[in-house]
Amino acid sequence: MKLNIVEYPDKRLKEKSKIVEKFDKELHELLNAMYTAMMGSNGIGLAAIQVGHAKQALLLNIPNEDDEQSIDNLIEMINPIIIEKNGETIYQEGCLSVPSFYEDIDRYERVVVNYQDREGNTKTIEAEGLLSIAIQHEIDHLNGILFIDKLSYSRRKKFEKEYKKMQKEKKANHS
Ligand code: QAP
Ligand code: CO
């Protein structure tokens, strides 16, 4: 299964993803292909809707202290729910679906999440730092929300302007 990253302004990114009920081979193949797509695009997080599948599934692979990503640190979350959240933090976020744009976004400092793994086993994780931010960013995707949707009106305008300019330059480059 070869997956392509869906990019803004594709309407699919606004869809609400559906609860996963079958923890079967089809789900496992999707998760495997998502991992390949994420690593191939230098991502640290990816939701299924970003490859066109409206399922409540996401991947997280936060780099270690040496800035290296290891498959040992891969987290696959199915049907995640934030059950506790507190504190505040700001981080300059990006997104594989909004390439080359980064902005400061407010998030909770700490979250506790219930989710299922690829076999359907129930798990709980407590996260702070970059993992906490990444979890919140990816769960937003499951609800059809992009980080740019959280910008103030003026910053959103700035984004639209920069993004349109970029798309024009892209077009000009391939002709
Ligand atoms: C979500 O984002 C995230 O623009 C994952 O040209 C964001 O993997 C988690 C990327 C902030 C934690 C903090 C973006 C790669 C990757 C780009 C990503 C780009 C190439 C974004
Ligand atoms: Co994203």
PDB file of C-alpha atoms and ligand atoms in Angstrom:
ATOM      1  CA  MET A   1       0.000   0.000   0.000  1.00  0.00           C
ATOM      2  CA  LYS A   2       1.637   3.263  -1.144  1.00  0.00           C
ATOM      3  CA  LEU A   3       0.168   6.277   0.607  1.00  0.00           C
ATOM      4  CA  ASN A   4       0.343   9.937  -0.357  1.00  0.00           C
ATOM      5  CA  ILE A   5       0.172  12.786   2.146  1.00  0.00           C
ATOM      6  CA  VAL A   6      -3.008  14.849   1.799  1.00  0.00           C
ATOM      7  CA  GLU A   7      -2.159  18.572   1.843  1.00  0.00           C
ATOM      8  CA  TYR A   8      -4.090  21.706   2.800  1.00  0.00           C
ATOM      9  CA  PRO A   9      -6.549  22.935   1.445  1.00  0.00           C
ATOM     10  CA  ASP A  10      -7.830  19.389   0.707  1.00  0.00           C
ATOM     11  CA  LYS A  11     -11.354  19.083   2.231  1.00  0.00           C
ATOM     12  CA  ARG A  12     -10.610  15.588   3.585  1.00  0.00           C
ATOM     13  CA  LEU A  13      -8.527  17.211   6.332  1.00  0.00           C
ATOM     14  CA  LYS A  14     -11.806  18.642   7.738  1.00  0.00           C
ATOM     15  CA  GLU A  15     -13.455  15.211   8.072  1.00  0.00           C
ATOM     16  CA  LYS A  16     -14.125  13.659  11.459  1.00  0.00           C
ATOM     17  CA  SER A  17     -12.467  10.251  11.669  1.00  0.00           C
ATOM     18  CA  LYS A  18     -14.496   7.175  12.624  1.00  0.00           C
ATOM     19  CA  ILE A  19     -13.916   4.854  15.572  1.00  0.00           C
ATOM     20  CA  VAL A  20     -11.915   1.745  14.656  1.00  0.00           C
ATOM     21  CA  GLU A  21     -13.836  -1.436  15.482  1.00  0.00           C
ATOM     22  CA  LYS A  22     -11.821  -4.086  13.651  1.00  0.00           C
ATOM     23  CA  PHE A  23      -8.218  -4.681  14.731  1.00  0.00           C
ATOM     24  CA  ASP A  24      -7.485  -6.774  11.665  1.00  0.00           C
ATOM     25  CA  LYS A  25      -4.864  -7.180   8.949  1.00  0.00           C
ATOM     26  CA  GLU A  26      -6.311  -4.234   7.016  1.00  0.00           C
ATOM     27  CA  LEU A  27      -5.694  -1.933  10.010  1.00  0.00           C
ATOM     28  CA  HIS A  28      -2.176  -3.315  10.481  1.00  0.00           C
ATOM     29  CA  GLU A  29      -1.337  -2.739   6.802  1.00  0.00           C
ATOM     30  CA  LEU A  30      -2.626   0.825   7.046  1.00  0.00           C
ATOM     31  CA  LEU A  31      -0.491   1.479  10.159  1.00  0.00           C
ATOM     32  CA  ASN A  32       2.586  -0.048   8.480  1.00  0.00           C
ATOM     33  CA  ALA A  33       2.095   2.051   5.347  1.00  0.00           C
ATOM     34  CA  MET A  34       1.524   5.172   7.484  1.00  0.00           C
ATOM     35  CA  TYR A  35       4.863   4.554   9.211  1.00  0.00           C
ATOM     36  CA  THR A  36       6.636   4.380   5.832  1.00  0.00           C
ATOM     37  CA  ALA A  37       4.890   7.559   4.654  1.00  0.00           C
ATOM     38  CA  MET A  38       5.741   9.409   7.902  1.00  0.00           C
ATOM     39  CA  MET A  39       9.417   8.424   7.888  1.00  0.00           C
ATOM     40  CA  GLY A  40       9.699   9.120   4.146  1.00  0.00           C
ATOM     41  CA  SER A  41       8.506  12.700   4.756  1.00  0.00           C
ATOM     42  CA  ASN A  42      10.559  13.336   7.922  1.00  0.00           C
ATOM     43  CA  GLY A  43       7.516  13.449  10.183  1.00  0.00           C
ATOM     44  CA  ILE A  44       7.267  12.796  13.909  1.00  0.00           C
ATOM     45  CA  GLY A  45       3.493  12.346  13.914  1.00  0.00           C
ATOM     46  CA  LEU A  46       0.824  11.330  11.409  1.00  0.00           C
ATOM     47  CA  ALA A  47      -2.938  10.779  11.568  1.00  0.00           C
ATOM     48  CA  ALA A  48      -4.744   8.378   9.199  1.00  0.00           C
ATOM     49  CA  ILE A  49      -6.804  11.204   7.642  1.00  0.00           C
ATOM     50  CA  GLN A  50      -3.502  12.733   6.433  1.00  0.00           C
ATOM     51  CA  VAL A  51      -3.212   9.752   4.094  1.00  0.00           C
ATOM     52  CA  GLY A  52      -6.922   9.842   3.216  1.00  0.00           C
ATOM     53  CA  HIS A  53      -8.285   7.282   5.709  1.00  0.00           C
ATOM     54  CA  ALA A  54     -10.938   8.713   8.072  1.00  0.00           C
ATOM     55  CA  LYS A  55     -10.114   6.297  10.914  1.00  0.00           C
ATOM     56  CA  GLN A  56      -9.211   7.186  14.487  1.00  0.00           C
ATOM     57  CA  ALA A  57      -5.614   6.026  14.158  1.00  0.00           C
ATOM     58  CA  LEU A  58      -2.380   7.966  14.560  1.00  0.00           C
ATOM     59  CA  LEU A  59       1.366   7.466  14.888  1.00  0.00           C
ATOM     60  CA  LEU A  60       3.905   9.271  17.028  1.00  0.00           C
ATOM     61  CA  ASN A  61       7.674   8.900  16.829  1.00  0.00           C
ATOM     62  CA  ILE A  62       9.404  11.533  18.937  1.00  0.00           C
ATOM     63  CA  PRO A  63      13.195  11.864  18.450  1.00  0.00           C
ATOM     64  CA  ASN A  64      15.485  11.046  21.412  1.00  0.00           C
ATOM     65  CA  GLU A  65      18.128  13.291  23.092  1.00  0.00           C
ATOM     66  CA  ASP A  66      20.463  12.689  20.095  1.00  0.00           C
ATOM     67  CA  ASP A  67      17.650  13.856  17.776  1.00  0.00           C
ATOM     68  CA  GLU A  68      17.293  10.347  16.336  1.00  0.00           C
ATOM     69  CA  GLN A  69      14.020   8.559  15.683  1.00  0.00           C
ATOM     70  CA  SER A  70      13.879   4.922  16.746  1.00  0.00           C
ATOM     71  CA  ILE A  71      11.149   2.434  15.916  1.00  0.00           C
ATOM     72  CA  ASP A  72      11.400   1.409  19.602  1.00  0.00           C
ATOM     73  CA  ASN A  73       9.776   4.766  20.409  1.00  0.00           C
ATOM     74  CA  LEU A  74       6.953   4.374  17.884  1.00  0.00           C
ATOM     75  CA  ILE A  75       3.525   4.791  19.462  1.00  0.00           C
ATOM     76  CA  GLU A  76       0.419   3.689  17.554  1.00  0.00           C
ATOM     77  CA  MET A  77      -2.805   5.080  19.006  1.00  0.00           C
ATOM     78  CA  ILE A  78      -6.230   3.829  18.012  1.00  0.00           C
ATOM     79  CA  ASN A  79      -9.404   5.549  19.319  1.00  0.00           C
ATOM     80  CA  PRO A  80      -7.500   7.926  21.657  1.00  0.00           C
ATOM     81  CA  ILE A  81      -9.332   9.987  24.296  1.00  0.00           C
ATOM     82  CA  ILE A  82      -7.770  12.692  26.470  1.00  0.00           C
ATOM     83  CA  ILE A  83      -8.976  11.930  30.008  1.00  0.00           C
ATOM     84  CA  GLU A  84      -6.919  14.543  31.885  1.00  0.00           C
ATOM     85  CA  LYS A  85      -5.201  17.757  30.828  1.00  0.00           C
ATOM     86  CA  ASN A  86      -3.522  20.612  32.639  1.00  0.00           C
ATOM     87  CA  GLY A  87      -1.019  23.444  32.351  1.00  0.00           C
ATOM     88  CA  GLU A  88      -0.110  25.533  29.335  1.00  0.00           C
ATOM     89  CA  THR A  89       2.749  25.470  26.846  1.00  0.00           C
ATOM     90  CA  ILE A  90       3.572  27.128  23.528  1.00  0.00           C
ATOM     91  CA  TYR A  91       5.470  25.370  20.746  1.00  0.00           C
ATOM     92  CA  GLN A  92       6.283  26.260  17.144  1.00  0.00           C
ATOM     93  CA  GLU A  93       4.332  23.555  15.304  1.00  0.00           C
ATOM     94  CA  GLY A  94       4.406  22.300  11.754  1.00  0.00           C
ATOM     95  CA  CYS A  95       2.405  19.633   9.930  1.00  0.00           C
ATOM     96  CA  LEU A  96       3.107  17.280   7.016  1.00  0.00           C
ATOM     97  CA  SER A  97      -0.231  18.443   5.538  1.00  0.00           C
ATOM     98  CA  VAL A  98       0.805  22.116   5.715  1.00  0.00           C
ATOM     99  CA  PRO A  99       4.394  21.900   4.406  1.00  0.00           C
ATOM    100  CA  SER A 100       6.945  24.653   5.101  1.00  0.00           C
ATOM    101  CA  PHE A 101       4.762  26.627   7.509  1.00  0.00           C
ATOM    102  CA  TYR A 102       5.404  26.851  11.253  1.00  0.00           C
ATOM    103  CA  GLU A 103       3.649  28.869  13.950  1.00  0.00           C
ATOM    104  CA  ASP A 104       3.461  29.081  17.747  1.00  0.00           C
ATOM    105  CA  ILE A 105       0.450  27.198  19.099  1.00  0.00           C
ATOM    106  CA  ASP A 106      -0.943  27.015  22.663  1.00  0.00           C
ATOM    107  CA  ARG A 107      -1.364  23.512  24.080  1.00  0.00           C
ATOM    108  CA  TYR A 108      -1.832  21.805  27.430  1.00  0.00           C
ATOM    109  CA  GLU A 109       1.457  21.061  29.184  1.00  0.00           C
ATOM    110  CA  ARG A 110       0.381  17.581  30.314  1.00  0.00           C
ATOM    111  CA  VAL A 111      -2.202  15.105  29.054  1.00  0.00           C
ATOM    112  CA  VAL A 112      -3.324  11.631  30.097  1.00  0.00           C
ATOM    113  CA  VAL A 113      -4.721   9.595  27.198  1.00  0.00           C
ATOM    114  CA  ASN A 114      -6.627   6.349  26.972  1.00  0.00           C
ATOM    115  CA  TYR A 115      -6.243   4.530  23.667  1.00  0.00           C
ATOM    116  CA  GLN A 116      -6.013   1.102  22.070  1.00  0.00           C
ATOM    117  CA  ASP A 117      -2.992  -0.491  20.436  1.00  0.00           C
ATOM    118  CA  ARG A 118      -3.129  -2.315  17.054  1.00  0.00           C
ATOM    119  CA  GLU A 119      -4.410  -5.479  18.759  1.00  0.00           C
ATOM    120  CA  GLY A 120      -7.218  -3.622  20.533  1.00  0.00           C
ATOM    121  CA  ASN A 121      -5.616  -3.723  23.994  1.00  0.00           C
ATOM    122  CA  THR A 122      -6.515  -0.725  26.176  1.00  0.00           C
ATOM    123  CA  LYS A 123      -3.600   1.502  27.202  1.00  0.00           C
ATOM    124  CA  THR A 124      -3.074   4.676  29.207  1.00  0.00           C
ATOM    125  CA  ILE A 125      -0.206   7.104  28.697  1.00  0.00           C
ATOM    126  CA  GLU A 126       0.778  10.199  30.636  1.00  0.00           C
ATOM    127  CA  ALA A 127       2.694  12.692  28.485  1.00  0.00           C
ATOM    128  CA  GLU A 128       4.519  15.997  28.889  1.00  0.00           C
ATOM    129  CA  GLY A 129       6.848  17.983  26.626  1.00  0.00           C
ATOM    130  CA  LEU A 130       6.976  17.336  22.875  1.00  0.00           C
ATOM    131  CA  LEU A 131       5.058  14.035  23.139  1.00  0.00           C
ATOM    132  CA  SER A 132       2.150  15.816  24.844  1.00  0.00           C
ATOM    133  CA  ILE A 133       2.105  18.494  22.111  1.00  0.00           C
ATOM    134  CA  ALA A 134       2.299  15.889  19.336  1.00  0.00           C
ATOM    135  CA  ILE A 135      -0.574  13.864  20.853  1.00  0.00           C
ATOM    136  CA  GLN A 136      -2.799  16.962  20.995  1.00  0.00           C
ATOM    137  CA  HIS A 137      -1.856  17.941  17.418  1.00  0.00           C
ATOM    138  CA  GLU A 138      -2.655  14.442  16.079  1.00  0.00           C
ATOM    139  CA  ILE A 139      -5.912  14.058  18.046  1.00  0.00           C
ATOM    140  CA  ASP A 140      -7.000  17.408  16.551  1.00  0.00           C
ATOM    141  CA  HIS A 141      -6.591  15.787  13.082  1.00  0.00           C
ATOM    142  CA  LEU A 142      -9.075  13.061  14.125  1.00  0.00           C
ATOM    143  CA  ASN A 143     -11.571  15.868  14.762  1.00  0.00           C
ATOM    144  CA  GLY A 144     -10.858  17.620  11.443  1.00  0.00           C
ATOM    145  CA  ILE A 145      -8.774  20.380  13.052  1.00  0.00           C
ATOM    146  CA  LEU A 146      -5.428  21.665  11.718  1.00  0.00           C
ATOM    147  CA  PHE A 147      -2.953  23.712  13.769  1.00  0.00           C
ATOM    148  CA  ILE A 148      -3.589  26.679  11.459  1.00  0.00           C
ATOM    149  CA  ASP A 149      -7.251  26.599  12.597  1.00  0.00           C
ATOM    150  CA  LYS A 150      -5.997  27.620  16.060  1.00  0.00           C
ATOM    151  CA  LEU A 151      -4.295  30.817  14.844  1.00  0.00           C
ATOM    152  CA  SER A 152      -5.661  34.291  15.617  1.00  0.00           C
ATOM    153  CA  TYR A 153      -7.511  36.016  12.737  1.00  0.00           C
ATOM    154  CA  SER A 154      -4.467  38.126  11.809  1.00  0.00           C
ATOM    155  CA  ARG A 155      -2.010  35.211  11.897  1.00  0.00           C
ATOM    156  CA  ARG A 156      -4.413  33.090   9.860  1.00  0.00           C
ATOM    157  CA  LYS A 157      -4.518  35.882   7.233  1.00  0.00           C
ATOM    158  CA  LYS A 158      -0.702  35.961   7.244  1.00  0.00           C
ATOM    159  CA  PHE A 159      -0.696  32.197   6.693  1.00  0.00           C
ATOM    160  CA  GLU A 160      -3.180  32.331   3.764  1.00  0.00           C
ATOM    161  CA  LYS A 161      -1.060  34.999   2.096  1.00  0.00           C
ATOM    162  CA  GLU A 162       2.250  33.138   2.561  1.00  0.00           C
ATOM    163  CA  TYR A 163       0.727  29.803   1.528  1.00  0.00           C
ATOM    164  CA  LYS A 164      -0.808  31.204  -1.684  1.00  0.00           C
ATOM    165  CA  LYS A 165       2.532  32.770  -2.559  1.00  0.00           C
ATOM    166  CA  MET A 166       4.269  29.426  -1.985  1.00  0.00           C
ATOM    167  CA  GLN A 167       1.781  27.518  -4.160  1.00  0.00           C
ATOM    168  CA  LYS A 168       2.333  30.049  -6.971  1.00  0.00           C
ATOM    169  CA  GLU A 169       6.114  29.632  -6.723  1.00  0.00           C
ATOM    170  CA  LYS A 170       5.729  25.842  -6.767  1.00  0.00           C
ATOM    171  CA  LYS A 171       3.608  26.048  -9.940  1.00  0.00           C
ATOM    172  CA  ALA A 172       6.085  28.433 -11.612  1.00  0.00           C
ATOM    173  CA  ASN A 173       8.890  25.985 -10.817  1.00  0.00           C
ATOM    174  CA  HIS A 174       7.507  22.960 -12.607  1.00  0.00           C
ATOM    175  CA  SER A 175       6.573  24.670 -15.899  1.00  0.00           C
TER     176      SER A 175
HETATM  177  C1  QAP B   1       2.966  17.138  14.427  1.00  0.00           C
HETATM  178  O1  QAP B   1       4.395  17.232  12.591  1.00  0.00           O
HETATM  179  C2  QAP B   1       3.705  17.909  15.478  1.00  0.00           C
HETATM  180  O2  QAP B   1       6.500  21.558   7.111  1.00  0.00           O
HETATM  181  C3  QAP B   1       3.871  16.341  13.528  1.00  0.00           C
HETATM  182  O3  QAP B   1       8.314  20.627   5.392  1.00  0.00           O
HETATM  183  C4  QAP B   1       3.976  19.261  15.300  1.00  0.00           C
HETATM  184  O4  QAP B   1       5.773  15.684  11.790  1.00  0.00           O
HETATM  185  C5  QAP B   1       4.121  17.306  16.620  1.00  0.00           C
HETATM  186  C6  QAP B   1       7.149  18.311   8.656  1.00  0.00           C
HETATM  187  C7  QAP B   1       4.651  19.965  16.277  1.00  0.00           C
HETATM  188  C8  QAP B   1       4.788  18.020  17.602  1.00  0.00           C
HETATM  189  C9  QAP B   1       5.054  19.341  17.421  1.00  0.00           C
HETATM  190  C10 QAP B   1       6.618  19.558   8.428  1.00  0.00           C
HETATM  191  C11 QAP B   1       8.090  17.826   7.761  1.00  0.00           C
HETATM  192  C12 QAP B   1       6.736  17.468   9.778  1.00  0.00           C
HETATM  193  C13 QAP B   1       7.009  20.330   7.341  1.00  0.00           C
HETATM  194  C14 QAP B   1       5.354  16.809  11.718  1.00  0.00           C
HETATM  195  C15 QAP B   1       7.967  19.841   6.450  1.00  0.00           C
HETATM  196  C16 QAP B   1       8.495  18.578   6.672  1.00  0.00           C
HETATM  197  C17 QAP B   1       5.777  17.765  10.668  1.00  0.00           C
HETATM  198 CO    CO B   2      -0.460  17.547  11.412  1.00  0.00          CO
END
